[in-house]
Amino acid sequence: MRLVLLGPPGAGKGTQARRIASEFGIAHVSTGDIFRDNVRQATALGTEARDYMDRGELVPDDVVIKMVGDRLAQDDCAPGFVLDGFPRTVPQALALEDELAREQRPLDCVLRLVIDDEEAVQRLLGRREDEGRADDTEDVIRNRLNEYHTKTQPLEFFYAERGLLRDVDGIGEIGEVTDRALSVLKGLGEEDA
Ligand code: AMP
């Protein structure tokens, strides 16, 4: 199973990606987590990404595309993967599509977690309180949502056109949302029958 989770910041992509990965025994690949690890360890990649992250802006495509290419080549991604936070722009989606086509392992599905902006802001503000995440000031949160609408939302059309997009209502208990996501994923093979 190879899939992408789409949705605004605060939609619960990380939480749901972890649960889906564990259900199917596949890798959870979160670009945000990889960047945060690199920032903590002060690597060259972390230094390059940090200013963008602090402003709530996207890290340049070439940096992210290379990083994800390296990650997907690792052994734990062979049985499949859930991409969480990638792709976030059309050039990233095209690069991913090319690479997976070359390897003859195309995506099975793109799940979109649907929540509205106000819910997203409230959740991110709550997370800031709970986790003390320095990247979640209100200005930065608005910036991240703006980046989502201008650069990432076009991917909904991109993947809908390819017949891959499936919507999951992201409002409700964590377990309920997981159940909705799993029922979509488990029904995938049956849709064409
Ligand atoms: P996240 O935890 O997924 O919200 O990511 C945190 C931050 O990492 C984002 O606000 C971006 O600055 C950066 N980032 C993560 N994934 C990407 C991506 N696919 N493209 C560009 N920047 C990214």
mmCIF file of C-alpha atoms and ligand atoms in Angstrom:
data_model
loop_
_atom_site.group_PDB
_atom_site.id
_atom_site.type_symbol
_atom_site.label_atom_id
_atom_site.label_comp_id
_atom_site.label_asym_id
_atom_site.label_seq_id
_atom_site.Cartn_x
_atom_site.Cartn_y
_atom_site.Cartn_z
ATOM 1 C CA MET A 1 0.000 0.000 0.000
ATOM 2 C CA ARG A 2 1.418 3.363 -1.065
ATOM 3 C CA LEU A 3 -0.463 6.459 -0.128
ATOM 4 C CA VAL A 4 -0.352 10.183 0.430
ATOM 5 C CA LEU A 5 -2.241 12.018 3.181
ATOM 6 C CA LEU A 6 -3.419 15.479 2.175
ATOM 7 C CA GLY A 7 -5.028 18.102 4.351
ATOM 8 C CA PRO A 8 -4.301 21.438 6.005
ATOM 9 C CA PRO A 9 -1.954 21.778 8.976
ATOM 10 C CA GLY A 10 -3.940 20.633 12.016
ATOM 11 C CA ALA A 11 -6.025 18.088 10.070
ATOM 12 C CA GLY A 12 -4.461 15.205 12.005
ATOM 13 C CA LYS A 13 -2.265 13.858 9.205
ATOM 14 C CA GLY A 14 0.554 12.820 11.560
ATOM 15 C CA THR A 15 -1.718 10.976 13.980
ATOM 16 C CA GLN A 16 -3.677 9.222 11.250
ATOM 17 C CA ALA A 17 -0.559 8.418 9.190
ATOM 18 C CA ARG A 18 1.003 6.643 12.193
ATOM 19 C CA ARG A 19 -2.142 4.595 12.782
ATOM 20 C CA ILE A 20 -2.554 3.671 9.103
ATOM 21 C CA ALA A 21 1.143 2.750 8.815
ATOM 22 C CA SER A 22 0.880 0.441 11.800
ATOM 23 C CA GLU A 23 -2.346 -1.180 10.509
ATOM 24 C CA PHE A 24 -0.781 -2.045 7.118
ATOM 25 C CA GLY A 25 2.812 -2.633 8.315
ATOM 26 C CA ILE A 26 4.197 0.117 6.087
ATOM 27 C CA ALA A 27 6.558 3.050 6.669
ATOM 28 C CA HIS A 28 5.369 6.426 7.954
ATOM 29 C CA VAL A 29 7.301 9.147 6.146
ATOM 30 C CA SER A 30 6.739 12.614 7.627
ATOM 31 C CA THR A 31 8.772 15.369 5.974
ATOM 32 C CA GLY A 32 8.026 17.709 8.912
ATOM 33 C CA ASP A 33 9.457 15.118 11.368
ATOM 34 C CA ILE A 34 12.556 14.607 9.201
ATOM 35 C CA PHE A 35 13.135 18.367 9.066
ATOM 36 C CA ARG A 36 12.585 18.768 12.825
ATOM 37 C CA ASP A 37 15.095 15.936 13.524
ATOM 38 C CA ASN A 38 17.625 17.641 11.274
ATOM 39 C CA VAL A 39 17.083 20.993 12.977
ATOM 40 C CA ARG A 40 17.581 19.361 16.411
ATOM 41 C CA GLN A 41 20.783 17.694 15.248
ATOM 42 C CA ALA A 42 21.949 20.883 13.515
ATOM 43 C CA THR A 43 22.740 19.114 10.240
ATOM 44 C CA ALA A 44 23.315 21.050 6.992
ATOM 45 C CA LEU A 45 19.777 20.103 5.904
ATOM 46 C CA GLY A 46 18.373 21.371 9.216
ATOM 47 C CA THR A 47 20.221 24.666 8.892
ATOM 48 C CA GLU A 48 18.891 25.093 5.376
ATOM 49 C CA ALA A 49 15.271 24.320 6.370
ATOM 50 C CA ARG A 50 15.070 26.135 9.677
ATOM 51 C CA ASP A 51 14.354 29.721 8.578
ATOM 52 C CA TYR A 52 11.585 28.618 6.245
ATOM 53 C CA MET A 53 9.989 26.512 8.965
ATOM 54 C CA ASP A 54 10.196 29.316 11.524
ATOM 55 C CA ARG A 55 8.293 31.597 9.155
ATOM 56 C CA GLY A 56 5.679 28.958 8.293
ATOM 57 C CA GLU A 57 6.892 28.883 4.695
ATOM 58 C CA LEU A 58 7.611 25.875 2.547
ATOM 59 C CA VAL A 59 11.187 24.634 2.200
ATOM 60 C CA PRO A 60 12.308 24.856 -1.474
ATOM 61 C CA ASP A 61 11.128 22.000 -3.688
ATOM 62 C CA ASP A 62 14.575 20.736 -4.754
ATOM 63 C CA VAL A 63 15.621 20.234 -1.119
ATOM 64 C CA VAL A 64 12.451 18.334 -0.182
ATOM 65 C CA ILE A 65 12.329 16.237 -3.353
ATOM 66 C CA LYS A 66 15.901 15.003 -2.860
ATOM 67 C CA MET A 67 15.250 14.243 0.812
ATOM 68 C CA VAL A 68 12.094 12.210 0.091
ATOM 69 C CA GLY A 69 13.766 10.369 -2.803
ATOM 70 C CA ASP A 70 16.507 9.207 -0.414
ATOM 71 C CA ARG A 71 13.976 8.226 2.233
ATOM 72 C CA LEU A 72 11.762 6.183 -0.121
ATOM 73 C CA ALA A 73 14.824 4.225 -1.278
ATOM 74 C CA GLN A 74 15.293 2.821 2.240
ATOM 75 C CA ASP A 75 14.361 -0.802 2.907
ATOM 76 C CA ASP A 76 11.469 -0.128 5.270
ATOM 77 C CA CYS A 77 9.591 1.600 2.412
ATOM 78 C CA ALA A 78 9.673 -1.530 0.222
ATOM 79 C CA PRO A 79 6.351 -2.936 1.552
ATOM 80 C CA GLY A 80 4.738 0.500 1.141
ATOM 81 C CA PHE A 81 4.538 3.903 2.783
ATOM 82 C CA VAL A 82 2.270 6.677 4.000
ATOM 83 C CA LEU A 83 3.549 10.084 2.969
ATOM 84 C CA ASP A 84 2.604 12.720 5.537
ATOM 85 C CA GLY A 85 3.350 16.329 4.550
ATOM 86 C CA PHE A 86 4.638 15.496 1.058
ATOM 87 C CA PRO A 87 3.943 16.426 -1.680
ATOM 88 C CA ARG A 88 2.930 20.000 -0.870
ATOM 89 C CA THR A 89 3.360 21.603 -4.310
ATOM 90 C CA VAL A 90 2.629 20.553 -7.888
ATOM 91 C CA PRO A 91 6.364 20.264 -8.763
ATOM 92 C CA GLN A 92 6.801 17.950 -5.752
ATOM 93 C CA ALA A 93 3.829 15.838 -6.892
ATOM 94 C CA LEU A 94 5.225 15.606 -10.426
ATOM 95 C CA ALA A 95 8.662 14.578 -9.138
ATOM 96 C CA LEU A 96 7.076 11.897 -6.941
ATOM 97 C CA GLU A 97 4.932 10.630 -9.803
ATOM 98 C CA ASP A 98 7.981 10.363 -12.101
ATOM 99 C CA GLU A 99 10.075 8.579 -9.540
ATOM 100 C CA LEU A 100 7.368 6.073 -8.599
ATOM 101 C CA ALA A 101 6.579 5.439 -12.284
ATOM 102 C CA ARG A 102 10.270 4.728 -12.941
ATOM 103 C CA GLU A 103 10.245 2.215 -10.105
ATOM 104 C CA GLN A 104 6.898 0.764 -11.209
ATOM 105 C CA ARG A 105 5.340 1.319 -7.805
ATOM 106 C CA PRO A 106 2.646 3.981 -8.343
ATOM 107 C CA LEU A 107 0.442 5.434 -5.600
ATOM 108 C CA ASP A 108 -2.667 3.477 -4.637
ATOM 109 C CA CYS A 109 -4.542 6.360 -3.074
ATOM 110 C CA VAL A 110 -4.452 9.967 -1.890
ATOM 111 C CA LEU A 111 -6.548 10.469 1.246
ATOM 112 C CA ARG A 112 -7.687 13.992 1.985
ATOM 113 C CA LEU A 113 -8.531 14.744 5.622
ATOM 114 C CA VAL A 114 -11.218 17.395 5.459
ATOM 115 C CA ILE A 115 -11.456 20.099 8.170
ATOM 116 C CA ASP A 116 -12.268 23.802 7.818
ATOM 117 C CA ASP A 117 -9.836 26.660 8.474
ATOM 118 C CA GLU A 118 -11.320 27.716 11.808
ATOM 119 C CA GLU A 119 -11.055 24.164 13.148
ATOM 120 C CA ALA A 120 -7.458 24.018 11.861
ATOM 121 C CA VAL A 121 -6.495 27.279 13.623
ATOM 122 C CA GLN A 122 -8.137 26.215 16.895
ATOM 123 C CA ARG A 123 -6.366 22.842 16.839
ATOM 124 C CA LEU A 124 -2.981 24.407 16.046
ATOM 125 C CA LEU A 125 -3.374 26.981 18.810
ATOM 126 C CA GLY A 126 -4.250 24.140 21.205
ATOM 127 C CA ARG A 127 -1.207 22.165 20.074
ATOM 128 C CA ARG A 128 0.994 25.193 20.684
ATOM 129 C CA GLU A 129 -0.254 25.274 24.292
ATOM 130 C CA ASP A 130 0.170 21.514 24.783
ATOM 131 C CA GLU A 131 3.508 20.977 23.084
ATOM 132 C CA GLY A 132 5.102 24.402 23.266
ATOM 133 C CA ARG A 133 5.835 24.196 19.534
ATOM 134 C CA ALA A 134 7.802 27.335 18.670
ATOM 135 C CA ASP A 135 6.650 27.141 15.045
ATOM 136 C CA ASP A 136 3.006 27.596 16.021
ATOM 137 C CA THR A 137 2.526 31.328 16.778
ATOM 138 C CA GLU A 138 -0.739 32.725 15.421
ATOM 139 C CA ASP A 139 0.963 34.604 12.553
ATOM 140 C CA VAL A 140 2.923 31.522 11.587
ATOM 141 C CA ILE A 141 -0.252 29.421 11.721
ATOM 142 C CA ARG A 142 -2.041 31.837 9.352
ATOM 143 C CA ASN A 143 1.002 31.744 7.089
ATOM 144 C CA ARG A 144 1.019 27.968 7.009
ATOM 145 C CA LEU A 145 -2.686 27.885 6.133
ATOM 146 C CA ASN A 146 -2.098 30.443 3.420
ATOM 147 C CA GLU A 147 0.735 28.338 1.988
ATOM 148 C CA TYR A 148 -1.617 25.380 2.073
ATOM 149 C CA HIS A 149 -4.358 27.150 0.120
ATOM 150 C CA THR A 150 -2.082 28.664 -2.498
ATOM 151 C CA LYS A 151 0.489 25.908 -3.052
ATOM 152 C CA THR A 152 -0.898 22.609 -1.732
ATOM 153 C CA GLN A 153 -4.610 22.759 -2.455
ATOM 154 C CA PRO A 154 -4.050 22.570 -6.247
ATOM 155 C CA LEU A 155 -2.938 18.990 -5.567
ATOM 156 C CA GLU A 156 -6.556 18.063 -4.869
ATOM 157 C CA PHE A 157 -7.345 18.693 -8.522
ATOM 158 C CA PHE A 158 -4.062 17.064 -9.602
ATOM 159 C CA TYR A 159 -4.923 13.803 -7.819
ATOM 160 C CA ALA A 160 -8.680 13.933 -8.539
ATOM 161 C CA GLU A 161 -7.808 14.059 -12.237
ATOM 162 C CA ARG A 162 -5.762 10.889 -11.796
ATOM 163 C CA GLY A 163 -8.643 9.146 -10.014
ATOM 164 C CA LEU A 164 -6.647 8.796 -6.782
ATOM 165 C CA LEU A 165 -8.325 11.298 -4.429
ATOM 166 C CA ARG A 166 -10.611 10.072 -1.631
ATOM 167 C CA ASP A 167 -12.113 12.317 1.063
ATOM 168 C CA VAL A 168 -12.293 11.451 4.747
ATOM 169 C CA ASP A 169 -14.145 13.664 7.231
ATOM 170 C CA GLY A 170 -11.420 14.748 9.666
ATOM 171 C CA ILE A 171 -13.785 15.964 12.411
ATOM 172 C CA GLY A 172 -14.427 13.670 15.390
ATOM 173 C CA GLU A 173 -12.590 11.342 17.732
ATOM 174 C CA ILE A 174 -9.174 10.150 16.550
ATOM 175 C CA GLY A 175 -10.368 6.523 16.445
ATOM 176 C CA GLU A 176 -13.482 7.428 14.460
ATOM 177 C CA VAL A 177 -11.429 9.241 11.836
ATOM 178 C CA THR A 178 -9.051 6.247 11.634
ATOM 179 C CA ASP A 179 -12.010 3.900 11.104
ATOM 180 C CA ARG A 180 -13.284 6.086 8.261
ATOM 181 C CA ALA A 181 -9.822 6.161 6.657
ATOM 182 C CA LEU A 182 -9.344 2.389 6.988
ATOM 183 C CA SER A 183 -12.731 1.638 5.506
ATOM 184 C CA VAL A 184 -11.865 3.758 2.455
ATOM 185 C CA LEU A 185 -8.479 2.042 2.098
ATOM 186 C CA LYS A 186 -9.827 -1.469 2.570
ATOM 187 C CA GLY A 187 -12.542 -0.775 -0.012
ATOM 188 C CA LEU A 188 -10.065 0.376 -2.675
ATOM 189 C CA GLY A 189 -9.739 -2.925 -4.503
ATOM 190 C CA GLU A 190 -13.508 -3.390 -4.559
ATOM 191 C CA GLU A 191 -14.316 -0.062 -6.216
ATOM 192 C CA ASP A 192 -13.362 -1.283 -9.686
ATOM 193 C CA ALA A 193 -15.095 -4.646 -9.322
HETATM 194 P P1 AMP B 1 4.662 19.722 9.054
HETATM 195 O O1 AMP B 1 5.053 19.145 10.353
HETATM 196 O O2 AMP B 1 4.340 18.695 8.002
HETATM 197 O O3 AMP B 1 3.562 20.751 9.157
HETATM 198 O O4 AMP B 1 5.952 20.487 8.481
HETATM 199 C C1 AMP B 1 6.591 21.503 9.222
HETATM 200 C C2 AMP B 1 7.327 22.445 8.276
HETATM 201 O O5 AMP B 1 8.334 21.715 7.539
HETATM 202 C C3 AMP B 1 6.465 23.104 7.215
HETATM 203 O O6 AMP B 1 5.790 24.254 7.699
HETATM 204 C C4 AMP B 1 7.500 23.441 6.149
HETATM 205 O O7 AMP B 1 8.281 24.562 6.509
HETATM 206 C C5 AMP B 1 8.414 22.212 6.216
HETATM 207 N N1 AMP B 1 7.939 21.167 5.283
HETATM 208 C C6 AMP B 1 7.473 19.929 5.604
HETATM 209 N N2 AMP B 1 7.141 19.241 4.505
HETATM 210 C C7 AMP B 1 7.387 20.046 3.449
HETATM 211 C C8 AMP B 1 7.225 19.917 2.042
HETATM 212 N N3 AMP B 1 6.725 18.801 1.477
HETATM 213 N N4 AMP B 1 7.595 20.974 1.257
HETATM 214 C C9 AMP B 1 8.106 22.089 1.787
HETATM 215 N N5 AMP B 1 8.258 22.293 3.106
HETATM 216 C C10 AMP B 1 7.909 21.284 3.939
#
